[in-house]
Coordinates of C-alpha atoms in Angstrom, one line a residue:
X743 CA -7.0 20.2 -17.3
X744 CA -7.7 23.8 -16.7
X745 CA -10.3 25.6 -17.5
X746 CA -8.2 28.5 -19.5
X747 CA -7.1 25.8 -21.6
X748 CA -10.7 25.0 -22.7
X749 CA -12.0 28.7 -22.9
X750 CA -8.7 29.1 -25.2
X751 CA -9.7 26.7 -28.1
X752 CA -13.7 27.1 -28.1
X753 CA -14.5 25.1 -31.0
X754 CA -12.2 21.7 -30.3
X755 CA -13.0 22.1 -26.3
X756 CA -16.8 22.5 -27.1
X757 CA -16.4 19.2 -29.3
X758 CA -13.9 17.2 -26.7
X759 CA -16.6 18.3 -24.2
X760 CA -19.9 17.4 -26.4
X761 CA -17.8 14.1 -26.6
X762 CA -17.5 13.0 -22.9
X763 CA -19.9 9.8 -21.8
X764 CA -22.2 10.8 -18.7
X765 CA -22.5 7.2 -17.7
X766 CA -18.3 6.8 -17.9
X767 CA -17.5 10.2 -16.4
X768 CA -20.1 10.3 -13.6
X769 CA -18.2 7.1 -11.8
X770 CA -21.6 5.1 -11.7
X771 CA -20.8 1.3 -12.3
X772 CA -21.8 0.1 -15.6
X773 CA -21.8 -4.1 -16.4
X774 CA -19.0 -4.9 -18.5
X775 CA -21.5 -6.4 -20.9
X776 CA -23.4 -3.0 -21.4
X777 CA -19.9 -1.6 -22.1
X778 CA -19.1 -4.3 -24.8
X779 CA -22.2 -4.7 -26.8
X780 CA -23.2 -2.8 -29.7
X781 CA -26.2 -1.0 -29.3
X782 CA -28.7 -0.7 -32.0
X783 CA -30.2 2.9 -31.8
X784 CA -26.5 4.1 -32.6
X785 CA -26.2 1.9 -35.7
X786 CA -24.2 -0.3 -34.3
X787 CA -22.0 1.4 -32.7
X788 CA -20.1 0.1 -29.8
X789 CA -20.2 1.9 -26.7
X790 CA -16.7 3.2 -25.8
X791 CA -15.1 1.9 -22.1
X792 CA -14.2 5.9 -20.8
X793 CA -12.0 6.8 -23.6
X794 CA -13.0 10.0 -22.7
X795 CA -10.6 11.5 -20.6
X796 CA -7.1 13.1 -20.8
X797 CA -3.9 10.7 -20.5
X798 CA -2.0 11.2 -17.4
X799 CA 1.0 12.4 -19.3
X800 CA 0.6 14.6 -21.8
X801 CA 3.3 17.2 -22.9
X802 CA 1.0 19.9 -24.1
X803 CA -2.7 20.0 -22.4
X804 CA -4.1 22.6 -25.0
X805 CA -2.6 20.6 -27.6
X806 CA -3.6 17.4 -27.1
X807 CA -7.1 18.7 -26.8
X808 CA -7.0 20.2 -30.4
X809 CA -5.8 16.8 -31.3
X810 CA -8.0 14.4 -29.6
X811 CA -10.5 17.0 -31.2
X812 CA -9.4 16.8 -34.7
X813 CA -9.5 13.2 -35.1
X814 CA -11.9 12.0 -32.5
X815 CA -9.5 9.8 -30.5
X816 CA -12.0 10.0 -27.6
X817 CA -14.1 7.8 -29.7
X818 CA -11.8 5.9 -31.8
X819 CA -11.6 2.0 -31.4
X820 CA -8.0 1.9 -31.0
X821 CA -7.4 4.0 -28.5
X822 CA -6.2 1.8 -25.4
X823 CA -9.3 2.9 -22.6
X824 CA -12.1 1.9 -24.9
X825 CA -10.7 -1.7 -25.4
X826 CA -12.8 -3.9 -23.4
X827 CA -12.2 -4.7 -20.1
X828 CA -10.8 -8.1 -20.6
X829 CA -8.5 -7.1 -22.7
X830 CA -7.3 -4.4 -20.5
X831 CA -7.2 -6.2 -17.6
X832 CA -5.0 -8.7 -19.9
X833 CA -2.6 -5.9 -20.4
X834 CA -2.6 -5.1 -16.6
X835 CA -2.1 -8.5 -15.6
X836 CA 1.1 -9.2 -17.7
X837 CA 2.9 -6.2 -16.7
X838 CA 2.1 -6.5 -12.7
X839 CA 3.8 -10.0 -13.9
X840 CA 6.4 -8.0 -15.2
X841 CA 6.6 -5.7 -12.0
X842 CA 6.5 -8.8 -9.6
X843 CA 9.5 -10.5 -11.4
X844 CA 11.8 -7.8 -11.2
X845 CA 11.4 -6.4 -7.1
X846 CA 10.9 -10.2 -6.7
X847 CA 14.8 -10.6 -7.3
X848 CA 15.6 -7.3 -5.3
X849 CA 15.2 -9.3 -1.8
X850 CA 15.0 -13.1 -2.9
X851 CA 18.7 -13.0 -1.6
X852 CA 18.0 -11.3 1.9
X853 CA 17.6 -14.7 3.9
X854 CA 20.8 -16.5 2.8
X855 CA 23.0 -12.8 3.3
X856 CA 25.1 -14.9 5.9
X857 CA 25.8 -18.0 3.6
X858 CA 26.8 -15.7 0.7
X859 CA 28.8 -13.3 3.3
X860 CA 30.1 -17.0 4.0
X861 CA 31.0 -17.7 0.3
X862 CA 32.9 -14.4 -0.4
X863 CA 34.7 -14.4 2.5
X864 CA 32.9 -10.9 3.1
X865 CA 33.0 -10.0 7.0
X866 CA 32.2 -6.1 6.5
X867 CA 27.9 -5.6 7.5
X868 CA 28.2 -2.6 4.8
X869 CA 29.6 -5.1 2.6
X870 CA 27.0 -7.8 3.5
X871 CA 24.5 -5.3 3.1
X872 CA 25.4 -3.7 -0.1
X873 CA 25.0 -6.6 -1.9
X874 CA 21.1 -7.2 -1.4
X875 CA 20.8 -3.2 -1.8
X876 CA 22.8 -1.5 -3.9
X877 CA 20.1 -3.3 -7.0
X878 CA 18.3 -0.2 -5.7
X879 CA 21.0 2.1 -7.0
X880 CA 20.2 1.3 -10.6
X881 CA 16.9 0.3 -10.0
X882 CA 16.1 4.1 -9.2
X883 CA 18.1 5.0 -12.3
X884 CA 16.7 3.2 -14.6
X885 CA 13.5 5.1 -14.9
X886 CA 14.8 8.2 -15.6
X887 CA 16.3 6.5 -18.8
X888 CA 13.6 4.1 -19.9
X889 CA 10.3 6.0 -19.1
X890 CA 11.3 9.0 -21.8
X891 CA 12.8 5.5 -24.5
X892 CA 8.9 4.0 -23.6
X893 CA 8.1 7.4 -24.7
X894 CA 10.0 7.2 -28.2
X895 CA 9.7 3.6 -28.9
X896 CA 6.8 2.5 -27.1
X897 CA 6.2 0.4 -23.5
X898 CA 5.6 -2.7 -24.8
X899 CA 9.2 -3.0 -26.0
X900 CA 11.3 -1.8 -23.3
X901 CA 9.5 -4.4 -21.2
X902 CA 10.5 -7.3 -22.8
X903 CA 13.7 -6.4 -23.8
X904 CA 14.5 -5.0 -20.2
X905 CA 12.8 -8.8 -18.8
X906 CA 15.0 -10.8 -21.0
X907 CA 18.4 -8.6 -20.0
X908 CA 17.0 -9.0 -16.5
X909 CA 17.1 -12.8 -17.1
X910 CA 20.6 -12.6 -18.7
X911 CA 22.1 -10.8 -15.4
X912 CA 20.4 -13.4 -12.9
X913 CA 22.4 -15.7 -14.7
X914 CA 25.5 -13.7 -14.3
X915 CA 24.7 -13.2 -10.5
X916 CA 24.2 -16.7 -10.3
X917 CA 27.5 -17.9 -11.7
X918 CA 29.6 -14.7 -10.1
X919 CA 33.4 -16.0 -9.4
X920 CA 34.0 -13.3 -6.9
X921 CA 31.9 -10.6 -4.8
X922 CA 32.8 -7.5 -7.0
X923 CA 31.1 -9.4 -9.9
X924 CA 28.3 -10.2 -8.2
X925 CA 27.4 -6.8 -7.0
X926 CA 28.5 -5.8 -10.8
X927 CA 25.3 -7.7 -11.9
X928 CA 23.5 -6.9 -9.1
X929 CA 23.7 -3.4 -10.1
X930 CA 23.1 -4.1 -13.6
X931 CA 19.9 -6.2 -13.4
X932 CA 18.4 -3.1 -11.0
X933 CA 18.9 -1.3 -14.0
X934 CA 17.3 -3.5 -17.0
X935 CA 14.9 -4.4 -13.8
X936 CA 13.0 -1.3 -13.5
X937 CA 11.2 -1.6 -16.5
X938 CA 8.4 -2.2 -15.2
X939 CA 8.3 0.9 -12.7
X940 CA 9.6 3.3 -15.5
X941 CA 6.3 1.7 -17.6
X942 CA 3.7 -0.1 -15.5
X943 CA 2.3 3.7 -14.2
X944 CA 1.9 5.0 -17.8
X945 CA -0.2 1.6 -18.3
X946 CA -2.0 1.6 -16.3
X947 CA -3.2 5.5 -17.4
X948 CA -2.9 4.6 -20.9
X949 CA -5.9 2.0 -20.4
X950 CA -8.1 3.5 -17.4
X951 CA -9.4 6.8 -17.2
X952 CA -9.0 8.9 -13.8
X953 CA -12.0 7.2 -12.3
X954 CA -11.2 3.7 -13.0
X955 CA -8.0 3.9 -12.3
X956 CA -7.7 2.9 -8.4
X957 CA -8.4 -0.6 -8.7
X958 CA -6.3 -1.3 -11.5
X959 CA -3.0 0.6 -9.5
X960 CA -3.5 -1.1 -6.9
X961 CA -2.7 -4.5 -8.4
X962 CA 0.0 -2.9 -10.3
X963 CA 1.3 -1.7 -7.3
X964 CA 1.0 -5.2 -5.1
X965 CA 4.0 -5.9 -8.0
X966 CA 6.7 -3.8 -6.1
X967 CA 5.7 -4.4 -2.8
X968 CA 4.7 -7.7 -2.9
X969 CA 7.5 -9.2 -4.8
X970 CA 10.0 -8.7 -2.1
X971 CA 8.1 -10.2 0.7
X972 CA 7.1 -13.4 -1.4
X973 CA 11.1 -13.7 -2.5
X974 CA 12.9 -14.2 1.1
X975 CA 9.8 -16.9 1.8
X976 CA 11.1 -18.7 -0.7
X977 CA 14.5 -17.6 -0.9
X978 CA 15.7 -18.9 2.3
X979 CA 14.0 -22.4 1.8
X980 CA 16.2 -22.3 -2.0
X981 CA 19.4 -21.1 -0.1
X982 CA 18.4 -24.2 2.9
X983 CA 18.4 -26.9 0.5
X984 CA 19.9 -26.3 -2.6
X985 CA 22.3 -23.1 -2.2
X986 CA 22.1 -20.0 -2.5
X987 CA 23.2 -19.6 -6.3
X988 CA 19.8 -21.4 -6.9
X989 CA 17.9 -18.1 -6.1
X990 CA 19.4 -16.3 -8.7
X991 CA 18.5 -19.2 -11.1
X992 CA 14.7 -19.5 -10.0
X993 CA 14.8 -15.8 -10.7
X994 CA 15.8 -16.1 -14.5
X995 CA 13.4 -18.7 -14.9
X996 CA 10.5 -16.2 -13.7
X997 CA 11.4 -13.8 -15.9
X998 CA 11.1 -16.7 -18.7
X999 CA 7.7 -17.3 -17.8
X1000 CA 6.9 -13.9 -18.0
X1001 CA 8.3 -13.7 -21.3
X1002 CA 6.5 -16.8 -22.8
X1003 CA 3.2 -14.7 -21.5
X1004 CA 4.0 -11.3 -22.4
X1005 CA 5.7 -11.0 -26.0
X1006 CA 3.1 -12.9 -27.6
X1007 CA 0.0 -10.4 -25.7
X1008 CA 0.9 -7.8 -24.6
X1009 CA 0.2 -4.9 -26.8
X1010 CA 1.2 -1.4 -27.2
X1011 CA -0.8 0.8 -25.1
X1012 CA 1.5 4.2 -25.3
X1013 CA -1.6 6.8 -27.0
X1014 CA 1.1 9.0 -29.1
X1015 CA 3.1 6.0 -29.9
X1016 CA 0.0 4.3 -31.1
X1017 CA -1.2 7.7 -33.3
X1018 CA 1.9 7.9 -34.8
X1019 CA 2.7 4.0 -36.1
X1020 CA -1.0 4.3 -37.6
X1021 CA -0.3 8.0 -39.1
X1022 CA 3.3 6.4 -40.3
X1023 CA 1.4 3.7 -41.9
X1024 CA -1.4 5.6 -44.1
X1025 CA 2.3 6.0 -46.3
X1026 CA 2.0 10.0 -46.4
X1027 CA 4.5 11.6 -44.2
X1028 CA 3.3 15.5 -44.6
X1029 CA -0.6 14.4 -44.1
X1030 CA 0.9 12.7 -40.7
X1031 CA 2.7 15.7 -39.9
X1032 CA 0.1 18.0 -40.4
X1033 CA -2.5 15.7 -38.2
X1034 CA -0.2 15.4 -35.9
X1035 CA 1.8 18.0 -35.3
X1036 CA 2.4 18.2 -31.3
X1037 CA 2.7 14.9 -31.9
X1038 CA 5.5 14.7 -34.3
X1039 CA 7.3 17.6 -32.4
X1040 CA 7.6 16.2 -29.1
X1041 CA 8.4 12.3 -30.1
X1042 CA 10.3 13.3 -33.0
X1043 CA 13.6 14.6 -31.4
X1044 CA 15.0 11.2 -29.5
X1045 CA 17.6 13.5 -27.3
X1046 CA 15.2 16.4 -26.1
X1047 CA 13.5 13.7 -25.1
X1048 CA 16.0 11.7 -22.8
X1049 CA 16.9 15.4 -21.7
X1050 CA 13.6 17.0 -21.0
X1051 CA 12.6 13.6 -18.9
X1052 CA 15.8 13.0 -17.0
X1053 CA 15.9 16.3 -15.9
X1054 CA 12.0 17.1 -15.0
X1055 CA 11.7 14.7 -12.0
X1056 CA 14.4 16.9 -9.9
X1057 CA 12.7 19.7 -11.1
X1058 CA 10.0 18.9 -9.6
X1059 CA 11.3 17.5 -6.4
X1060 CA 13.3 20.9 -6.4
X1061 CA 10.5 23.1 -6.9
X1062 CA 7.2 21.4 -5.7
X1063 CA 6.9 21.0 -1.9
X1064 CA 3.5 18.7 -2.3
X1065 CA 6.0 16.4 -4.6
X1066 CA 9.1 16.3 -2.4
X1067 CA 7.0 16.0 0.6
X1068 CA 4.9 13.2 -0.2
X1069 CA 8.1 12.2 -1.9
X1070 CA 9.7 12.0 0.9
X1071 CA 7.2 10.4 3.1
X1072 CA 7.3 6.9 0.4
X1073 CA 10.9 7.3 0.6
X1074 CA 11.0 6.8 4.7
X1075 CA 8.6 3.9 4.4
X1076 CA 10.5 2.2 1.4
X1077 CA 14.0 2.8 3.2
X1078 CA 11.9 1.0 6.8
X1079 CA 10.7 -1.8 4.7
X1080 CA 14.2 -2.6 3.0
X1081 CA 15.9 -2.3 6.5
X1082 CA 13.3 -4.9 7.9
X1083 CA 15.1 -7.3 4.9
X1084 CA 18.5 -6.6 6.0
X1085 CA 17.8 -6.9 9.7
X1086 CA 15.4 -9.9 9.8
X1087 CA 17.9 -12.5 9.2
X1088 CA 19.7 -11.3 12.3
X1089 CA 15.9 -10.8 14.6
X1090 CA 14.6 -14.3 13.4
X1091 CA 17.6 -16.3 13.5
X1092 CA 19.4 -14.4 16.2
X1093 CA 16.9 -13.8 18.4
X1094 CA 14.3 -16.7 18.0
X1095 CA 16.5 -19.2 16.8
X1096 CA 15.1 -19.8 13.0
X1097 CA 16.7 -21.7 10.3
X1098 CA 17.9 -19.8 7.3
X1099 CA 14.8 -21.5 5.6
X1100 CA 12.1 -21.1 8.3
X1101 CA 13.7 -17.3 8.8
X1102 CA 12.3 -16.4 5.2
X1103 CA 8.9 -17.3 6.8
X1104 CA 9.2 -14.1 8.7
X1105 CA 8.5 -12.3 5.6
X1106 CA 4.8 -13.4 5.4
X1107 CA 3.6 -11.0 7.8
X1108 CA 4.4 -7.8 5.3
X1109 CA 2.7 -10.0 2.5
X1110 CA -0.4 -10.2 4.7
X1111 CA -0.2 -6.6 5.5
X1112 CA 0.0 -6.0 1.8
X1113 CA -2.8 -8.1 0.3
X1114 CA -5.2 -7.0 2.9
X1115 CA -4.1 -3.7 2.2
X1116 CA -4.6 -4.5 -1.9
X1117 CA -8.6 -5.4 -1.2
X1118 CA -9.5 -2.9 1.2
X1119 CA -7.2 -0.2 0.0
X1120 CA -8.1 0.0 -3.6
X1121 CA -12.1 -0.5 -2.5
X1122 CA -12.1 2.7 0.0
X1123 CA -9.9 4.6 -2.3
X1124 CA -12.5 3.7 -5.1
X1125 CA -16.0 4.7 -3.1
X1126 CA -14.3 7.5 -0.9
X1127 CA -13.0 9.1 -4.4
X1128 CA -16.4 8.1 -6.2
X1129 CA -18.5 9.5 -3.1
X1130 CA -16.6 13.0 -2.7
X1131 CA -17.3 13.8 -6.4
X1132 CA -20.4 13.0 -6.6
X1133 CA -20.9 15.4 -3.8
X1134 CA -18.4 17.7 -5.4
X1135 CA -21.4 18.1 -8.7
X1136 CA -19.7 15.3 -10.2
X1137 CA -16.2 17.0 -10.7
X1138 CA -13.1 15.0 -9.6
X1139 CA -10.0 16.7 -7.5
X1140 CA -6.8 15.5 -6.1
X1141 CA -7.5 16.4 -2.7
X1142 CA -9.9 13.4 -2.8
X1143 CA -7.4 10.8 -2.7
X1144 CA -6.2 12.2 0.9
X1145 CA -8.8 10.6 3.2
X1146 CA -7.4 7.0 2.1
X1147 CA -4.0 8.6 2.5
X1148 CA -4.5 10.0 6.3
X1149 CA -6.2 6.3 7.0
X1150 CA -3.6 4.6 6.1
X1151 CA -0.7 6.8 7.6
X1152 CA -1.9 6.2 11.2
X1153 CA -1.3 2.3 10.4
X1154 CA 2.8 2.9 9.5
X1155 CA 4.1 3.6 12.7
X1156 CA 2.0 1.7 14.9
X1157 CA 3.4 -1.3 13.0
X1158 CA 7.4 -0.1 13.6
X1159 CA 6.6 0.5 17.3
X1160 CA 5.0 -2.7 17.6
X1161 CA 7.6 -5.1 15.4
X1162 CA 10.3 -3.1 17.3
X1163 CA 9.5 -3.6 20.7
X1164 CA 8.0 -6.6 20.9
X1165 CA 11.4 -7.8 19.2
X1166 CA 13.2 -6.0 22.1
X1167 CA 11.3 -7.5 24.4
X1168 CA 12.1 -11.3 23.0
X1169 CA 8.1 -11.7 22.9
X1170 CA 6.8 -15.0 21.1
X1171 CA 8.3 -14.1 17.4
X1172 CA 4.6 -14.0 16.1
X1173 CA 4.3 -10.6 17.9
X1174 CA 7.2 -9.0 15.9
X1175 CA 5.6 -10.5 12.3
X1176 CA 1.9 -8.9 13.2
X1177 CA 3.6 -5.7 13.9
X1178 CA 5.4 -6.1 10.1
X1179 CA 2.2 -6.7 8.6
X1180 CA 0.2 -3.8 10.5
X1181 CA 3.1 -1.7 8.8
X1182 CA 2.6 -3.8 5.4
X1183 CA -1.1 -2.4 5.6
X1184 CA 0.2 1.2 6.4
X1185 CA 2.1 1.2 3.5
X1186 CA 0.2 -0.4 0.5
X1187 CA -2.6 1.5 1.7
X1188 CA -0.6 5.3 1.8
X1189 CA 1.3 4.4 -1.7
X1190 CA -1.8 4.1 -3.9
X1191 CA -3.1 7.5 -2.7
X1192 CA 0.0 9.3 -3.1
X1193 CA 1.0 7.8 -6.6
X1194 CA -3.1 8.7 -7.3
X1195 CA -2.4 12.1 -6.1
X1196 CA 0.7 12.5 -8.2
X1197 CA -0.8 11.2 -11.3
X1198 CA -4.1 13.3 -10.7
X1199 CA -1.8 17.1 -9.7
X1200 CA 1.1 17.3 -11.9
X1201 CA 1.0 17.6 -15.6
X1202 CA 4.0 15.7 -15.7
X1203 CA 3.2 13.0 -13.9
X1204 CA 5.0 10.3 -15.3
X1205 CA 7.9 12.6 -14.1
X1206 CA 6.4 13.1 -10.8
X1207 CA 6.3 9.3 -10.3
X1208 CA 9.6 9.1 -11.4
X1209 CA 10.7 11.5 -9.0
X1210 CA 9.0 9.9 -6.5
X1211 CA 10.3 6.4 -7.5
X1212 CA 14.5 8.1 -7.5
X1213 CA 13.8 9.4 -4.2
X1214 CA 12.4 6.0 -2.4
X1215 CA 15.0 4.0 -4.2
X1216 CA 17.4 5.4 -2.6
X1217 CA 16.3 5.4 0.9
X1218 CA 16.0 1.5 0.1
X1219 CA 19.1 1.9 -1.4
X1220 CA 20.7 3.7 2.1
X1221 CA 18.7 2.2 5.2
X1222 CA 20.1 -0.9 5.3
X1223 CA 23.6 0.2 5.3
X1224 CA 23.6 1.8 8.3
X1225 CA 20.8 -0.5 10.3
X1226 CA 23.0 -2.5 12.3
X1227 CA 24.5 0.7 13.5
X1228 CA 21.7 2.5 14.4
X1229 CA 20.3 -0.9 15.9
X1230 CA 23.4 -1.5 17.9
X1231 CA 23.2 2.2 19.2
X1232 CA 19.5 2.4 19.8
X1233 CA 18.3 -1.3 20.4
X1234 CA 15.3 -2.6 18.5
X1235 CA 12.8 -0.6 20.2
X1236 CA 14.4 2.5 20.6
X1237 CA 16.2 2.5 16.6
X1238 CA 12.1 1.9 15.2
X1239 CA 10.6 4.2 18.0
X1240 CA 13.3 6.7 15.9
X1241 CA 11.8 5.5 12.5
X1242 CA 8.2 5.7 13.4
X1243 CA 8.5 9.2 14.9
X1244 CA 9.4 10.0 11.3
X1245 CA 6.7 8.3 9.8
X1246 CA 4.4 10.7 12.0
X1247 CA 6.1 14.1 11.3
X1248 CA 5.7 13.4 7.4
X1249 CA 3.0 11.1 7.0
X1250 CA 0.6 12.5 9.3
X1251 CA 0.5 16.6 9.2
X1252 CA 1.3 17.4 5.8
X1253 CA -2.0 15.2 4.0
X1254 CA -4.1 16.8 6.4
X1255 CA -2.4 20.1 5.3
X1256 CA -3.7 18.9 1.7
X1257 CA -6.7 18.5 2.3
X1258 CA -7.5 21.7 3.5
X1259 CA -4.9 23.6 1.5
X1260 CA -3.9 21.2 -1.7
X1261 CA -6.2 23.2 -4.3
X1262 CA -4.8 26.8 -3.3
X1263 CA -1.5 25.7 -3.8
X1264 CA -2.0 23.7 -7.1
X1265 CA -3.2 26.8 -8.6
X1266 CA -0.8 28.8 -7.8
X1267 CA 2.1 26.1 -8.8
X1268 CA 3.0 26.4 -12.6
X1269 CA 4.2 22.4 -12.5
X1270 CA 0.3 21.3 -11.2
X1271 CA -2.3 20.9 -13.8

C-alpha cells in the first residue's frame, strides 16, 4: 500500500492506521494464548490474531481501505486472520492436503513409464514421456480459470468440487482402453487438479498477515513439491506388485480421504466473498450495495471477472521484468525437476541396475532436499525478514525476502552438477540421489522467497502467482520431452552442466540486482504496489 493512497482518503486512512496492533505489526512473537484470551481492561474483548493488514489481492487499494474503514473489518471477528491459530492452521492443513493430492498424481506414474509404454504398445520416448507430462498442460491452465471462479464463488468450493472431479478422472486413467484415453484424462485431471494452486496462495493470505505468512507458505508449498517425490516411492513399488493401473486407483482413494477431511472443515476464507454472503444475508440488497460498493462492482460482473484474471498474468509477465524474471528462474528449476522424473527410470534402472520398485526409491533424495529445506527455509526466511524490518524502523519491503532467495540459489546448481556427473561417472548410485536432494534444498528454499516476493510487490498478486505458476508448468510440461535427446547429445554430465549454467545466469545475478535495485524499480512500475 502506498503512501498517496493513504494521504488521499485522510479520515478512513487515519482510522485504518489508528487501527493497526503494535504487538501484531511489529513481528514480535506473541503466545497463542495471549492472542486467544479475552482480556478484561477491554471489556472483554478478544484480542484480534493481525487482522490488521491488507489482503494480498485486492482490486482497488484505496478502496478497500475506505471499506475496511467503514465497517471495521480489521477488527471484526469474522474476518479469516483474526480466527485463532488453530483454526487457521486447520484451514492450512486441509488444503496443503488438498495441494499434496493433486501434484501427488502428477509423477505417481513416472517409475512404471516402461510397463505402461509396455501396455500401449507405445515405442516413441515423446510418446512415453507425454503421458507423465502433458498433466502439466492443463495443470498450468487451470489457474487462470479457477483462481478468478474462487474469486466469484468462493475457495472453499472450487476445492472440493475440483478434488472430487480429480477423483473421477483417476478413475478414468485407471480403466483407459487405449493410450489416447489415457492421456485424455491425464489432461483432464491436470486441469480439475490445480485447484489447489489456483486457491491454496489466496489461503494462505486470506488467514496470515504479511509477517506471518512465511511459515504457513512454506507448508503450503511442501504440497507441490513434495507430492511428486513421495508418488514415484510409492509408485513404482504399486506398479512392482500390483500393476500399474493400481497407481491411478491409490490416487482416487487420496483424494477421498481428503474429501472426508475437507468438506466437513474447511471453511470459507475468501475476505470479499465472506463480506458479501453476510451483507446478502442482513436481507436488504441496496444497504449491501451501498456498504459495499467496490465490493459489489468488482464480484458482481461473473465475465469481467474470468476476463480481467485470465488476461492479467501475461500482462504481467509481458510487462514486468522482476515478474518474468523470477518467473522464469522457477520455471528452469520446475522444468530440471520434472526432467529428473522422466530420466530416473532410465539412470536407476539403466545404469545401477534397480527394480521398477526399488527405482522409485531414487526419489527420496529430492524429498530430503525438500523437508530440510521446509524447516530451515521457512525459519531463515521468518528471522532474516523479521530482523531487516526491525532495522528498517519496523516497516516491511519486498527486497527483504532476497537474502533467503540468493542463499538458496547457490544450492540449485551445485545439486545438477553433482547428480549429473557422478551419474556419468557410474559412482555408487547414492552419489547421484545426494546431488538430487542438494538441488531439492535449492529449490524449496528459492520458491518460498520468490512467491513471498510476488505476493509482497504486485498488487495483483494472485495474478502474479498465476503467471508464475503458467510459466513453470510449462517448462515441466516441455523438459521432459526432449531429455533423452539432449542426454543422448550431451551425456549426463555435460546435458546438467548445460542446465545448471542456467540456473546461475537467472538465479544468481538478477536477486542480487533486487536487492540493490528492487525498490527503484517498483516505484516506477505501475503493476507494483
Amino acid at each position: 500500500m502506498s503512501t498517496t493512497q493513504l494521504t488521499d482518503t485522510p479520515a478512513p486512512a487515519e482510522a485504518f492506521k489508528a487501527s493497526r496492533s503494535p504487538t501484531i505489526s511489529s513481528g514480535t512473537h506473541v503466545p497463542v494464548d495471549e492472542l486467544s484470551t479475552p482480556d478484561p481492561a477491554k471489556n472483554g474483548a478478544a484480542v484480534l490474531h493481525g487482522g490488521e493488514g491488507l489482503s494480498a489481492f485486492p482490486e482497488d487499494k484505496k478502496e478497500e481501505v475506505l471499506e475496511n474503514a467503514e465497517d471495521d473489518w480489521t477488527h471484526d471477528p469474522i474476518n479469516p486472520r483474526n480466527w485463532p491459530f488453530r483454526k487457521k492452521w486447520i484451514m492450512v492443513s486441509i488444503v496443503s492436503l488438498y495441494t499434496f493430492v493433486t501434484p501427488l498424481g502428477s509423477s505417481m506414474m513416472a517409475p512404471a513409464l516402461p510397463d505402461i509404454a509396455s501396455h500401449y504398445g507405445i515405442t516413441s520416448q515423446t510418446e512415453i514421456a507425454a503421458t507423465l507430462s502433458v498433466f502439466l498442460v492443463t495443470f498450468a491452465i487451470g489457474p487462470l480459470f479457477l483462481a478468478p471462479i474462487s474469486e466469484i464463488y468462493g475457495r472453499s468450493w472450487v476445492l472440493h468440487i475440483g478434488n472430487l472431479l480429480y477423483l473421477a478422472f483417476n478413475f478414468g486413467c485407471a480403466y483407459s482402453p487405449t493410450v489416447g484415453s489415457l492421456i485424455g484424462f491425464r489432461i483432464l485431471s491436470g486441469f480439475v487438479g490445480s485447484a489447489p494452486i489456483a486457491c491454496g496462495g489466496g489461503t494462505v493470505s486470506d488467514l496470515f498477515s504479511e509477517k506471518e505468512r512465511a511459515s504457513a507458505m512454506a507448508i503450503y508449498s511442501l504440497g507441490p513439491l513434495l507430492g511428486p517425490v513421495i508418488g514415484p516411492v510409492a509408485g513404482g513399488f504399486i506398479a512392482e506388485s500390483i500393476g500399474f493401473k493400481y497407481i491411478f486407483v491409490v490416487v482416487a482413494a487420496l483424494s477421498a480421504i481428503a474429501a472426508i477431511l475437507g468438506i466437513p472443515f474447511l471453511r470459507e476464507t475468501y475476505h470479499p466473498v465472506i463480506r458479501l454472503r453476510r451483507a446478502k444475508k442482513s436481507g436488504d440488497p441496496e444497504k449491501a450495495a451501498k456498504a459495499h460498493p467496490h465490493l459489489i462492482a468488482e464480484h458482481g460482473g461473473k465475465l469481467h471477472r474470468l476476463y480481467i484474471d485470465m488476461t492479467r498474468p501475461f500482462i504481467l509477465l509481458t510487462q514486468s521484468i522482476i515478474c518474468f524474471l523470477l518467473s522464469a528462474y522457477m520455471a528452469l528449476m520446475y522444468g530440471i525437476y520434472y526432467l529428473m522424473f522422466a530420466i530416473f527410470p532410465e539412470v536407476f534402472t539403466g545404469i545401477y541396475g534397480f527394480s521398477i520398485g526399488t527405482g522409485g526409491l531414487a526419489y527420496i533424495g529430492l524429498g530430503v532436499g525438500f523437508f530440510l529445506a521446509t524447516l530451515f527455509g521457512a525459519y531463515f526466511a521468518d528471522q532474516v525478514y523479521a530482523h531487516l524490518v526491525k532495522k528498517n524502523n519496523g516497516v516491511g519491503k519486498p527486497e527483504f525476502r532476497i537474502p533467503a532467495l540468493v542463499f538458496g540459489s547457490f544450492f540449485v546448481p551445485v545439486g545438477v552438477l553433482w547428480y549429473g556427473w557422478s551419474a556419468q561417472a557410474h559412482i555408487h548410485w547414492m552419489m547421484p540421489i545426494v546431488g538430487t536432494g542438494i538441488f531439492g534444498f535449492g529449490m524449496m528454499t528459492t520458491f518460498l522467497p520468490i512467491q513471498l516476493y510476488l505476493v509482497d510487490t504486485f498488487t495483483y498478486a494472485a495474478s502474479a502467482l498465476a503467471a508464475a505458476s503458467v510459466f513453470r508448468s510449462m517448462l515441466g510440461f516441455a523438459f521432459p520431452l526432449f531429455g533423452s535427446q539432449m542426454f543422448d547429445a550431451l551425456g549426463l554430465g555435460g546435458g546438467n552442466s548445460l542446465l545448471a549454467g542456467l540456473a546461475i545466469l537467472l538465479g544468481i545475478p538478477f536477486p542480487i540486482f533486487l536487492w540493490f535495485y528492487g525498490e527503484r524499480m517498483r516505484a516506477t512500475s505501475s503493476l507494483a504496489r
